[in-house]
Coordinates of C-alpha atoms in Angstrom, one line a residue:
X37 CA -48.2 -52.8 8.2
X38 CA -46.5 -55.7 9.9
X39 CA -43.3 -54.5 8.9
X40 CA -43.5 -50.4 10.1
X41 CA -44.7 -52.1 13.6
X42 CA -41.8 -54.5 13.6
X43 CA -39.6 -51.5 12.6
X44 CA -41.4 -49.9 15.7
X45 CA -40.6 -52.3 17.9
X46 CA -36.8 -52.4 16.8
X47 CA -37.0 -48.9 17.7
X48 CA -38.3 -48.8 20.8
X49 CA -35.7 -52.1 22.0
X50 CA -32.8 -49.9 20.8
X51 CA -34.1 -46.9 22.9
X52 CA -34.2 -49.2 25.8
X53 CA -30.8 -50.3 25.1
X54 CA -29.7 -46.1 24.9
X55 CA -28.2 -47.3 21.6
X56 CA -28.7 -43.6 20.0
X57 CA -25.9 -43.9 17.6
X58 CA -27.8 -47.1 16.1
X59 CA -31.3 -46.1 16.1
X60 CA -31.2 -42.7 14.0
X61 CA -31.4 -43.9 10.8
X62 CA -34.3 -46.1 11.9
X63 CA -35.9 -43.1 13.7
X64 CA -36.0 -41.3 10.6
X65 CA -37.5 -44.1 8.6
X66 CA -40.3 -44.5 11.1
X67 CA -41.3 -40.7 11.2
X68 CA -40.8 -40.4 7.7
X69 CA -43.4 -43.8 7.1
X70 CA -45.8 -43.2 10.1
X71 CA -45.3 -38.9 10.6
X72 CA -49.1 -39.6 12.4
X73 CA -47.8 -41.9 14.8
X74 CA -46.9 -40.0 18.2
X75 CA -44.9 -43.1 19.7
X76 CA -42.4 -42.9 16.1
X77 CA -42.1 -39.3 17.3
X78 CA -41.5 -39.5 20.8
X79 CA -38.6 -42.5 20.1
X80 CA -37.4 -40.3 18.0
X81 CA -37.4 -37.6 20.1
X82 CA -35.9 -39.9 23.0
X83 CA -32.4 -41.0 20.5
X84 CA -32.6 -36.9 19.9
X85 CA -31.8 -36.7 23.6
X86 CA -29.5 -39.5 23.8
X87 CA -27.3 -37.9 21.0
X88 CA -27.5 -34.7 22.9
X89 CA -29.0 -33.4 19.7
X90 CA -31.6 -30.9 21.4
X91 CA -33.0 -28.4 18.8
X92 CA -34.1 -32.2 16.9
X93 CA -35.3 -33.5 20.1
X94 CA -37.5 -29.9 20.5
X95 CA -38.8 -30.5 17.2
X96 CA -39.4 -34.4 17.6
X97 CA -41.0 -34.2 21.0
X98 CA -43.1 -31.2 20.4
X99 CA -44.6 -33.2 17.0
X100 CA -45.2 -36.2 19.7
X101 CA -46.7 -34.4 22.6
X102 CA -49.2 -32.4 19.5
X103 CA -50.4 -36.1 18.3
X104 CA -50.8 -37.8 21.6
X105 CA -51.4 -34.5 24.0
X106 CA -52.4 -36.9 27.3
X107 CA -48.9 -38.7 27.0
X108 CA -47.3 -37.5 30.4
X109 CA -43.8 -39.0 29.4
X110 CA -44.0 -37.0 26.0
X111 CA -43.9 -33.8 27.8
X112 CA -41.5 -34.9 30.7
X113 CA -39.0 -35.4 27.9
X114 CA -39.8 -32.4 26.0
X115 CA -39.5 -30.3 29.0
X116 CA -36.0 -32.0 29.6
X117 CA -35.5 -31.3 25.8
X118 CA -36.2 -27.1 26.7
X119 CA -34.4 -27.1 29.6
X120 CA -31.4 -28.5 27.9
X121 CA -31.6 -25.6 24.9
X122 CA -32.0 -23.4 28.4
X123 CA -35.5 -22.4 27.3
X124 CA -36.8 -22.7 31.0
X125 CA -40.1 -21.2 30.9
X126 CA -41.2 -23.4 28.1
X127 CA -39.9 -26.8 30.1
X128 CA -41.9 -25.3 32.8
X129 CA -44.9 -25.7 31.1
X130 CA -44.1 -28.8 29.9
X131 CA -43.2 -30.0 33.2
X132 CA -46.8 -28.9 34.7
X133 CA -48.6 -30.4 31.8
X134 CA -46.8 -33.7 32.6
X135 CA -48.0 -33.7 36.4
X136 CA -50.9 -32.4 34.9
X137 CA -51.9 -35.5 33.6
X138 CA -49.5 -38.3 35.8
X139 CA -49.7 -36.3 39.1
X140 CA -47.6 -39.2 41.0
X141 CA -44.5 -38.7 38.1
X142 CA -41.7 -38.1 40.4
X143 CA -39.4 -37.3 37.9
X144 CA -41.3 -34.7 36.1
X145 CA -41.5 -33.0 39.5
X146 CA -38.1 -33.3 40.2
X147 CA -37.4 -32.1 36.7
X148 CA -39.9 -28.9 37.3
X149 CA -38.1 -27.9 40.7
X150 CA -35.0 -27.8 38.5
X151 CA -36.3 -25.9 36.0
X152 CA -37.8 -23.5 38.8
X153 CA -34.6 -23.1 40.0
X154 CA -32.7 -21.9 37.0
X155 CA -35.6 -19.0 36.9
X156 CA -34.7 -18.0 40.1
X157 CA -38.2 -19.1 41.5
X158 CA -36.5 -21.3 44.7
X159 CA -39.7 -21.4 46.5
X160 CA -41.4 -22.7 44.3
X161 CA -38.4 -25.4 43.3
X162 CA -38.4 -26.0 47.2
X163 CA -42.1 -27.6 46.8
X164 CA -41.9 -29.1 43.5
X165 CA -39.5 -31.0 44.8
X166 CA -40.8 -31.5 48.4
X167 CA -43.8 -32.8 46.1
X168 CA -41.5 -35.4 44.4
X169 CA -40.3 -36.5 47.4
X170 CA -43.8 -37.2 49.2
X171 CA -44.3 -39.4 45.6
X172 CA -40.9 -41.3 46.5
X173 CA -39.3 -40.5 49.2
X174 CA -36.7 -43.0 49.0
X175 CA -34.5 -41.0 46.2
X176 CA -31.2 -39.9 47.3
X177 CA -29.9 -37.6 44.6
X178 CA -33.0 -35.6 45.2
X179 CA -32.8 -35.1 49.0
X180 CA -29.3 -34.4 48.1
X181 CA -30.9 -31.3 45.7
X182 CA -33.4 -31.0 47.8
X183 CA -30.3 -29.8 50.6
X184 CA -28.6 -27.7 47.9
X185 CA -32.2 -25.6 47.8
X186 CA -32.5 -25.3 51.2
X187 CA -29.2 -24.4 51.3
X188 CA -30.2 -21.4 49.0
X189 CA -33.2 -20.7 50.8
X190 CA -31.3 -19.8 54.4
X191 CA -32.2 -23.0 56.2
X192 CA -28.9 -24.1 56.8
X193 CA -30.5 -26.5 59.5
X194 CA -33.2 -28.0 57.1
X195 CA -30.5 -28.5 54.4
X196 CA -28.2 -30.5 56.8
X197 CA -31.2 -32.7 57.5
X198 CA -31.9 -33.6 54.1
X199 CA -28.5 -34.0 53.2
X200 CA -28.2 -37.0 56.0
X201 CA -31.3 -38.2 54.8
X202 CA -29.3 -38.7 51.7
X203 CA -26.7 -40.4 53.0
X204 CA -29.1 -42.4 55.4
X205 CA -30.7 -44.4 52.0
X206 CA -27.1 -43.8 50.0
X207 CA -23.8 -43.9 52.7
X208 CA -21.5 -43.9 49.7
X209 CA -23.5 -41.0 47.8
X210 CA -20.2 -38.7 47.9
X211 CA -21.6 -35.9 47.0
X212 CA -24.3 -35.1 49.3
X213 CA -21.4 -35.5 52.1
X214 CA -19.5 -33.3 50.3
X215 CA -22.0 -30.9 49.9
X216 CA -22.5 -31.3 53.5
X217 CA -19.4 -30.6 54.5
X218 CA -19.5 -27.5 52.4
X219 CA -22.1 -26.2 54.1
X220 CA -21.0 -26.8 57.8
X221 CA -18.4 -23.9 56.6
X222 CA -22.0 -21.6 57.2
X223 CA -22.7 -23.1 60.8
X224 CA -21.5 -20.5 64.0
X225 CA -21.3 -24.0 65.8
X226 CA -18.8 -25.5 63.9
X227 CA -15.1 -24.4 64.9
X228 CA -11.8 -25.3 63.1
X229 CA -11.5 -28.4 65.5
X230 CA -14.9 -29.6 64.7
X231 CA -14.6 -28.7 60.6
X232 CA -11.4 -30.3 60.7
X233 CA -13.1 -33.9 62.2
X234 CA -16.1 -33.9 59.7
X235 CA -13.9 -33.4 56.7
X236 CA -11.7 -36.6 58.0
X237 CA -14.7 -38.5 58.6
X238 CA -15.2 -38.0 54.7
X239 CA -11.7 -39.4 54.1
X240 CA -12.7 -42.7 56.4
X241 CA -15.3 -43.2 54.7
X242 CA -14.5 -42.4 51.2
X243 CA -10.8 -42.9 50.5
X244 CA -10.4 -46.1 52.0
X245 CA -12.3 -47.1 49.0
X246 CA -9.1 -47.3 47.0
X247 CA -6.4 -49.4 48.5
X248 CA -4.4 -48.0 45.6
X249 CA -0.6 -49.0 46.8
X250 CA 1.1 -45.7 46.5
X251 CA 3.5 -46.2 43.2
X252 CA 6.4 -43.8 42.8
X253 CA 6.3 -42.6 39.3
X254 CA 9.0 -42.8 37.0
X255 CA 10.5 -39.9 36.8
X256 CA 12.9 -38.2 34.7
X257 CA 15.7 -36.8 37.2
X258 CA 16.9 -33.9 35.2
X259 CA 16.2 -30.7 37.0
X260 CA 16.3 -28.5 34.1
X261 CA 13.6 -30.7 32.7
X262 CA 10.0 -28.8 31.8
X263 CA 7.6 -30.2 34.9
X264 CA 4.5 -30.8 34.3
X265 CA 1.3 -29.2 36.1
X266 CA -1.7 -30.1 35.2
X267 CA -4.9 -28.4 36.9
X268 CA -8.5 -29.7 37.4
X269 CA -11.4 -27.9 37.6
X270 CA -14.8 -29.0 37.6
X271 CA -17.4 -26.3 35.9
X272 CA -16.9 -24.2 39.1
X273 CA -19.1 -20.8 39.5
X274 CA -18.0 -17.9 37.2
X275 CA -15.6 -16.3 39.6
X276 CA -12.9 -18.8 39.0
X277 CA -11.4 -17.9 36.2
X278 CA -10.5 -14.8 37.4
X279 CA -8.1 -16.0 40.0
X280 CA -6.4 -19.2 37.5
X281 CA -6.4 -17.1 34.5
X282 CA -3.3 -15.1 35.8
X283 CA -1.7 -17.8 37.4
X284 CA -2.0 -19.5 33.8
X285 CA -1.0 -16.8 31.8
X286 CA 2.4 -16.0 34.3
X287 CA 3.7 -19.9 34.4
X288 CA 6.9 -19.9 32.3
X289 CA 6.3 -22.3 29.3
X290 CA 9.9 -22.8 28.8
X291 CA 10.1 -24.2 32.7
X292 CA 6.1 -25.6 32.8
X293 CA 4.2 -27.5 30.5
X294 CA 0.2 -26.6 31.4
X295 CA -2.3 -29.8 31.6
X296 CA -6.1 -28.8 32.3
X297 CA -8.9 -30.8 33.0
X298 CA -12.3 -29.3 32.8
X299 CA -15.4 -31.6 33.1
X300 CA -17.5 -30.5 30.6
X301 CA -15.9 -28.7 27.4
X302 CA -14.9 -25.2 28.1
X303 CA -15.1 -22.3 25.4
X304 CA -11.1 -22.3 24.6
X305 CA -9.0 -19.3 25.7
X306 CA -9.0 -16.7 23.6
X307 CA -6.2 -15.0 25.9
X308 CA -3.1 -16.2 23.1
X309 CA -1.5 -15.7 26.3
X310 CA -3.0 -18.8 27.8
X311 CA -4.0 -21.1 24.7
X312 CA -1.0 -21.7 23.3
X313 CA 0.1 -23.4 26.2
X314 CA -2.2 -24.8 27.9
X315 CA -3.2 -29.1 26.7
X316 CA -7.0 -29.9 27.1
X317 CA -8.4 -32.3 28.7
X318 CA -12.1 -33.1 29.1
X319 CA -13.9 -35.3 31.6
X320 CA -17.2 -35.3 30.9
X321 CA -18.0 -39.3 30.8
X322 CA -15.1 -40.1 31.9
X323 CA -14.9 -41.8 36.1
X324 CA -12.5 -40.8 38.4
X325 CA -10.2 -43.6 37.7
X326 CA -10.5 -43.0 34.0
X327 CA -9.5 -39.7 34.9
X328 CA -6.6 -40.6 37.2
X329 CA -5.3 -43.0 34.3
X330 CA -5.2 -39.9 31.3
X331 CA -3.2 -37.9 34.6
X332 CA -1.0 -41.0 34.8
X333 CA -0.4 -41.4 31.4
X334 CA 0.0 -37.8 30.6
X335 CA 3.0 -37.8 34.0
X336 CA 1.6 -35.1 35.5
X337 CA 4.5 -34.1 38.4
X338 CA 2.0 -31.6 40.5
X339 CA -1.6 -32.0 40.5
X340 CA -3.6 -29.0 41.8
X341 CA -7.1 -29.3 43.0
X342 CA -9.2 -26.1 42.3
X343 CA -12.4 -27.1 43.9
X344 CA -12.5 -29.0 47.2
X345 CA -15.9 -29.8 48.2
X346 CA -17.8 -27.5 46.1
X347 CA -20.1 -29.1 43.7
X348 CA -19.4 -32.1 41.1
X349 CA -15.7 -31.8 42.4
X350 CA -13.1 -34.5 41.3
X351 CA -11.7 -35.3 44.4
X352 CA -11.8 -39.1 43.7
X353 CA -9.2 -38.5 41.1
X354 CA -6.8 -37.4 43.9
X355 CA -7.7 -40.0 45.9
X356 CA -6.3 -42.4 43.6
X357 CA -2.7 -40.9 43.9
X358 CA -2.0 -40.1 40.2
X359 CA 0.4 -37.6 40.7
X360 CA 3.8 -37.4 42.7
X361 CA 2.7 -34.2 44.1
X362 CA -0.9 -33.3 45.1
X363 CA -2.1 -29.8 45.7
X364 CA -5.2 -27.9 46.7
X365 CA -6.0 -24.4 46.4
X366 CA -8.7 -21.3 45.8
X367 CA -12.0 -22.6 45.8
X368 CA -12.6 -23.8 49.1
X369 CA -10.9 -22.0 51.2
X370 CA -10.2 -25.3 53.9
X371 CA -9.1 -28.5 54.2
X372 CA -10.0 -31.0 52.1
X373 CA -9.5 -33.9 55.1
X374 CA -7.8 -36.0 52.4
X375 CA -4.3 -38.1 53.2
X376 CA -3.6 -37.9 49.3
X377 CA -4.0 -34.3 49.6
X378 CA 0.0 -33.5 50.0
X379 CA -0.5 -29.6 50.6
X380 CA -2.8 -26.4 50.8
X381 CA -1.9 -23.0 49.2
X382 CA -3.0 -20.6 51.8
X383 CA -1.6 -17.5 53.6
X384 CA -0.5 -16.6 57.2
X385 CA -3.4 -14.2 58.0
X386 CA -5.9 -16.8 56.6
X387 CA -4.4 -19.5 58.4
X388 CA -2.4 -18.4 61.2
X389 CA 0.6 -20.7 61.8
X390 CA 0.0 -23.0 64.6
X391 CA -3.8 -23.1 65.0
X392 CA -4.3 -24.2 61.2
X393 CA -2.0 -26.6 60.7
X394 CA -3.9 -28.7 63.1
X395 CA -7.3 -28.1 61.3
X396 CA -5.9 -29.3 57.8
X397 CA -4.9 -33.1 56.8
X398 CA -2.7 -31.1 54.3
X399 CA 0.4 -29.4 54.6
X400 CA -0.2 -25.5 54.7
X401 CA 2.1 -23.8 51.8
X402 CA 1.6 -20.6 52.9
X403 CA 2.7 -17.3 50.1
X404 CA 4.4 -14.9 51.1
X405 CA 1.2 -12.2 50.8
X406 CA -2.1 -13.3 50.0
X407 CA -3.2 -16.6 48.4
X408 CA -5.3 -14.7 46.1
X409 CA -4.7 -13.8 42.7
X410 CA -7.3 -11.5 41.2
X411 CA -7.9 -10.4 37.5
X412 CA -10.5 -7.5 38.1
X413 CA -13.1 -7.2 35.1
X414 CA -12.1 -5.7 32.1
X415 CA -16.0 -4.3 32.2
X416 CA -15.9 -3.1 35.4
X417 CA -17.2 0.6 35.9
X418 CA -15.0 3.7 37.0
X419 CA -15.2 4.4 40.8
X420 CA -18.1 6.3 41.8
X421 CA -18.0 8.9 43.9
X422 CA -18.8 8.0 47.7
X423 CA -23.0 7.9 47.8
X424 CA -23.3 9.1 51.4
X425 CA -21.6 12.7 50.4
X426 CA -25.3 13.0 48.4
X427 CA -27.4 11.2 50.2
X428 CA -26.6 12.8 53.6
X429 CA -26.7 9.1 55.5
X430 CA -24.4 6.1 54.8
X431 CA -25.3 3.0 52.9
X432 CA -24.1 -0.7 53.6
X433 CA -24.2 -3.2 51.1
X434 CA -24.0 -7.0 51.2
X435 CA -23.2 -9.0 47.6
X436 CA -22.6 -12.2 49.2
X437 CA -24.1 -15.5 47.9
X438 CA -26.9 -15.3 49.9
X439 CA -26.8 -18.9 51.5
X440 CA -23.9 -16.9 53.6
X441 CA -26.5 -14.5 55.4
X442 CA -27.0 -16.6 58.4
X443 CA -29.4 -15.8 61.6
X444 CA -25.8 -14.4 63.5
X445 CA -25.2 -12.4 60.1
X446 CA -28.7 -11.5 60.0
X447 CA -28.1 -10.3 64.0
X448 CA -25.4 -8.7 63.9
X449 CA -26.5 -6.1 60.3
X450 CA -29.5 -5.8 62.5
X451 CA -27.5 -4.7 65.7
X452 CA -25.5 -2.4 63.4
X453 CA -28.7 -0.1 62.0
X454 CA -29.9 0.1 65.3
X455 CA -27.2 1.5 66.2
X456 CA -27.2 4.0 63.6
X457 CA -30.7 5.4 62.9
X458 CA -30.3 6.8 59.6
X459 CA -28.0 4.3 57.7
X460 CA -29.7 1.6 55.2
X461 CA -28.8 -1.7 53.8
X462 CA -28.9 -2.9 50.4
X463 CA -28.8 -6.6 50.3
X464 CA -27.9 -8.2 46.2
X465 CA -29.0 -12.0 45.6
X466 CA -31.9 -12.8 48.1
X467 CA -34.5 -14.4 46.3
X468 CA -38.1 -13.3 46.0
X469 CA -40.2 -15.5 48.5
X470 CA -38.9 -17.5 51.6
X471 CA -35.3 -16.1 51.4
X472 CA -35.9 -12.4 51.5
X473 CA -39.0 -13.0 54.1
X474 CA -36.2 -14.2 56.2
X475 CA -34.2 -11.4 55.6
X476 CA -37.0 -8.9 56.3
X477 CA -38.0 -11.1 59.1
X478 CA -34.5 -10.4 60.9
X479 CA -34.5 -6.9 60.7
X480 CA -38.6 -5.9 61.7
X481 CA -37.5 -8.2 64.7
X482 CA -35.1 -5.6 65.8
X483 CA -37.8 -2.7 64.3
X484 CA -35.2 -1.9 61.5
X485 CA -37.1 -3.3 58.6
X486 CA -37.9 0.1 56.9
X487 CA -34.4 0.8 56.6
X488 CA -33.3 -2.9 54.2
X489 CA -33.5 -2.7 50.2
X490 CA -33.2 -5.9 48.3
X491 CA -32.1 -6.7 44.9
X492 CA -33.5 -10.4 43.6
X493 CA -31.4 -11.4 40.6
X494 CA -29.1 -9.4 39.1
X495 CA -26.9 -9.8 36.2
X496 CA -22.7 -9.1 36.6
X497 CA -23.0 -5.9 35.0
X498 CA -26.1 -5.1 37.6
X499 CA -23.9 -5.8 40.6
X500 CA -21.1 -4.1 39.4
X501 CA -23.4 -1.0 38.7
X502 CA -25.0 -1.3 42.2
X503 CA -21.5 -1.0 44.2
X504 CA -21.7 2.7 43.3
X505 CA -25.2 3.1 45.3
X506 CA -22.6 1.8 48.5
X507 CA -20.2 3.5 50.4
X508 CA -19.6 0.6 53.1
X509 CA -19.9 -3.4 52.5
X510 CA -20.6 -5.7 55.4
X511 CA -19.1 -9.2 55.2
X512 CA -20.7 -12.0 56.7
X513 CA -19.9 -14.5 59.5
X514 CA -18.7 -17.8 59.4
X515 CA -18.6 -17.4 55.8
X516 CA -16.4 -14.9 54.8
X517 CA -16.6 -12.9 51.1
X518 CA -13.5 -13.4 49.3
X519 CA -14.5 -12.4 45.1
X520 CA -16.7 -10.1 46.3
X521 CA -14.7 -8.5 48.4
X522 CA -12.4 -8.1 45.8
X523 CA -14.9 -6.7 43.6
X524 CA -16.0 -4.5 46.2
X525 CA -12.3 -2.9 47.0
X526 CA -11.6 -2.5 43.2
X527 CA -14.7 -0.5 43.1
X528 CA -13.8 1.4 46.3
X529 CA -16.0 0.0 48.9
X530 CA -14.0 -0.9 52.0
X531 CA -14.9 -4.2 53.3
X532 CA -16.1 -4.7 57.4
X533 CA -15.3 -8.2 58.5
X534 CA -14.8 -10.1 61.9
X535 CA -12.8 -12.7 61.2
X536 CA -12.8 -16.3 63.0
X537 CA -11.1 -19.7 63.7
X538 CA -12.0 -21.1 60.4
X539 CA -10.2 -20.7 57.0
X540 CA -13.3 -19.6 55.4
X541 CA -14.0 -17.1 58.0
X542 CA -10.6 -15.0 57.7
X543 CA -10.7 -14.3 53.4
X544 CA -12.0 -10.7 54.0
X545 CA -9.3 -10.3 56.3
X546 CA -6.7 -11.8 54.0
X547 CA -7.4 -9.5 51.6
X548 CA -7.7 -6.6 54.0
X549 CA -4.9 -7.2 55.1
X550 CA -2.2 -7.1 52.2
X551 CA -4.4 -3.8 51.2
X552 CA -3.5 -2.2 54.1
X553 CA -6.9 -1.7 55.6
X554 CA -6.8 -3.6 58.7
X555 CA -8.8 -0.4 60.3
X556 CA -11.8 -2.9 59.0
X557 CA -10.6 -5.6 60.7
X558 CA -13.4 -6.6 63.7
X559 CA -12.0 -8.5 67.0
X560 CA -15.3 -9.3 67.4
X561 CA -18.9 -8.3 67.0
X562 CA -18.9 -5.5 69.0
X563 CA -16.5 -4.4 67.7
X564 CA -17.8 -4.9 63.8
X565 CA -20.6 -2.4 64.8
X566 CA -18.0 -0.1 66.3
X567 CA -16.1 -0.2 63.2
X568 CA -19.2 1.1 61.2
X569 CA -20.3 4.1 63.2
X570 CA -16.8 5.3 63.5
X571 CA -17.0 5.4 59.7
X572 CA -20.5 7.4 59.7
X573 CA -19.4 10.3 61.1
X574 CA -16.1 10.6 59.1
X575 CA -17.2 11.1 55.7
X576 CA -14.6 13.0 54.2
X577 CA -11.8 10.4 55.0
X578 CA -14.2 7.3 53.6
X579 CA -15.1 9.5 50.2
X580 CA -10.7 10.0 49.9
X581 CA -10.3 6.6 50.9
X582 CA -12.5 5.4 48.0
X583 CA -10.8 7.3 45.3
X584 CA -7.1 6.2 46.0
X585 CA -8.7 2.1 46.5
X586 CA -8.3 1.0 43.5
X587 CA -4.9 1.5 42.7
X588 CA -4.1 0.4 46.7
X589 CA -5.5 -2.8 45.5

């Protein structure tokens, strides 16, 4: 009838306007008068998505895509339905379906490298979105992913090519330069002196984008008052909360009053340690002024940045000055290149006094110890005794994210089982495909390839498990470990690391270092391999070493 197509219409105008809240009731008249009509079902479907309503956008869509099955946006939008619900297999098919039938869709191709992704499949997210990219190659949010799986892949140089490419169509897109920044940390060519001047080339660029006129804030002068720190933290990788929860759960509330921001909704504390004190905020939807405003109003005294350039950081907000004091610290482990920046939390082995201070735009606050401050897992597994006793040869293990195996890592494990015949490697994290190929490339090079075992994806309790099948880690270079070095002392794996100009080449050493184990300490590659053999043949020492790690640590 004239008026269910009018009804339509009204429908499909709302959509376009993203009105969601408004169009729901009218959704659900037109499904409920025309449940045969696959557009009434995909609109529906579509205001599902907009109220972030995904089990009724699964059902909507899926009625949609059954009724009109060669309607490539209907599956587009369904797959974007599964992969929201994190059902990625199914969005995959949807996906495929949807080039299927609209092979030059460049955002169901982009939306099908994603979904790859999350599966762990990289190559194949590597061409999906290559694919997108031939379709349009003009997108710079996708070169910018495109960098991030490159990244992933081991082709540090490919990645830093596609992130420019980025910032070639999109200059002020700031988070492919931060990205890129992050992942100069990975390049042997890059020095403190040479980090330091591409993270100040981000603060030209960027920061002058807010002439905000410094304002003093009005502050009350008592000094017994409670000050007030607030902390923001985008949705980092699942190792941070082991280093804030402490620091959280030790701040005095009768001298601090706790402020987090968290960009998307976190699952709230169930440590009553933590909870009770601690005021919420939430960013999600919110910009960086927006955000700098709620920091304003809510007179935050000390700001402390927990990110630095890792992904969908909030830098901006610091950049706007909304705090008297501005701190950053754990995350990144360097400078952020920032003038509002006011200091760094670091150490002295870390960053040695002198050279640092003149790679960082920040102020280096250095503790007295380590900057590290690590809650171990409350599943993590007794110590195991020292593999090598059993197996009669010794066994070196690398848990690193796997983006931090570069060619000069790659060199020098290779270097190191040349020299002794009998040891193996097990290497946690390398993807199936291109990244292990690389891997295994590396070591037939140097005719040690029978000697490398690999473990794809692995869950936490897997690579807590696999520490016991290791009686020596190797930590990589530029890029030093710093959680999983942790992780591997508190399961009694020393740690062999050669540690270099950058901050983000001396965490290993850090850590060593307050431990006491500065025996695994390299001056230099050489060294690093010397380090290892002397170890080989002194079994006894490396098994009682283990056992008394844990409580060292």
């Amino acid at each position: 009838s004239m008026e269910l197509q009018a009804a339509l219409a009204e429908l499909r105008a709302r959509v376009a306007r993203g009105d969601a809240a408004g169009a729901e009731a009218l959704a659900m008249s037109c499904t409920t008068q025309l449940p045969a009509s696959a557009e009434a079902w995909h609109l529906s479907g579509i205001v599902a998505l907009q109220r972030r309503d995904t089990m009724q956008a699964i059902g909507r869509l899926t009625r949609a895509s059954a009724l009109s099955p060669a309607d490539a946006a209907a599956w587009n939008n369904l797959g974007t339905a599964f992969s929201r619900a994190g059902r990625y297999e199914q969005a995959i098919d949807a996906f495929r379906r949807a080039l299927d039938l609209a092979p030059k869709q460049a955002s169901a191709a982009v939306n099908l490298g994603t979904a790859l992704q999350a599966v762990g499949d990289l190559d194949g997210a590597v061409a999906a979105v290559e694919a997108a990219l031939t379709l349009a190659s003009d997108m710079p949010e996708v070169w910018n992913n495109l960098g991030n799986l490159y990244k992933e892949q081991g082709r540090l140089a490919d990645a830093l090519r596609a992130y420019d490419t980025a910032l070639g169509l999109a200059p002020m897109l700031r988070e492919a330069y931060s990205n890129k920044l992050a992942a100069l940390k990975l390049s042997v060519e890059h020095d403190a002196a040479a980090l330091f001047a591409a993270h100040r080339g981000f603060a030209f660029r960027f920061e002058t984008e807010y002439p905000v006129a410094y304002r003093a804030q009005e502050r009350n002068a008592d000094p017994n008052r409670r000050l007030r720190l607030g902390y923001v933290s985008p949705d980092c990788h699942g190792a941070v909360p082991a280093f804030i929860r402490p620091v959280l759960r030790a701040h005095d509330p009768v001298r601090f009053e706790i402020y987090c921001y968290y960009n998307n909704p976190q699952p709230p504390e169930t440590d009553v340690g933590i909870g009770a004190h601690v005021q919420r905020r939430v960013m999600a939807g919110l910009n960086d002024a927006q955000v700098a405003a709620q920091v304003r109003a809510d007179k935050i005294d000390i700001l402390v940045d927990i990110a630095g350039h890792t992904g969908r950081n909030r830098l901006g907000v610091f950049m706007q000055r909304p705090a008297s004091v501005q701190v950053t610290w754990l995350d990144y482990l360097g400078t952020t290149g920032l003038d509002s920046m006011d200091y760094r939390i670091s150490d002295a082995v870390a960053d040695p006094p002198g050279t640092a201070d003149a790679a960082h735009s920040e102020n280096l606050v250095r503790l007295p110890d380590a900057q590290w401050c690590y809650e171990p897992a409350s599943d993590a597994p007794p110590v195991s005794t020292l593999p090598a006793l059993e197996n009669g040869f010794i066994t070196f293990g690398s848990f690193n994210n796997y983006s931090k195996l570069t060619d000069a890592t790659l060199a020098l494990w290779a270097r190191l089982l040349a020299a002794l015949p009998d040891a193996c490697l097990l290497i946690v994290g390398a993807a199936a495909g291109q990244a292990q190929e690389r891997v295994r490339g590396a070591f037939s090079a140097a005719g040690v390839a029978d000697r490398l075992r690999v473990l794809p994806r692995v869950s936490a309790a897997e690579y807590r498990a696999a520490y016991a099948q290791v009686d020596l880690a190797l930590d990589p270079l530029p890029f030093s470990g710093a959680t999983t070095t942790l992780d591997a002392l508190w399961q009694g794996v020393p740690v062999i690391t050669v540690p270099g100009s950058t901050s983000s080449s001396r965490s290993s050493a850090s850590l060593l270092s307050v431990a006491r184990l500065n025996e695994f300490i390299a001056v230099d590659a050489e060294d690093y391999v010397a380090i290892a053999v002397h170890w080989a043949s002194r079994l006894p020492q490396l098994a009682a070493l283990r056992m008394n790690l844990r409580e060292r640590l």
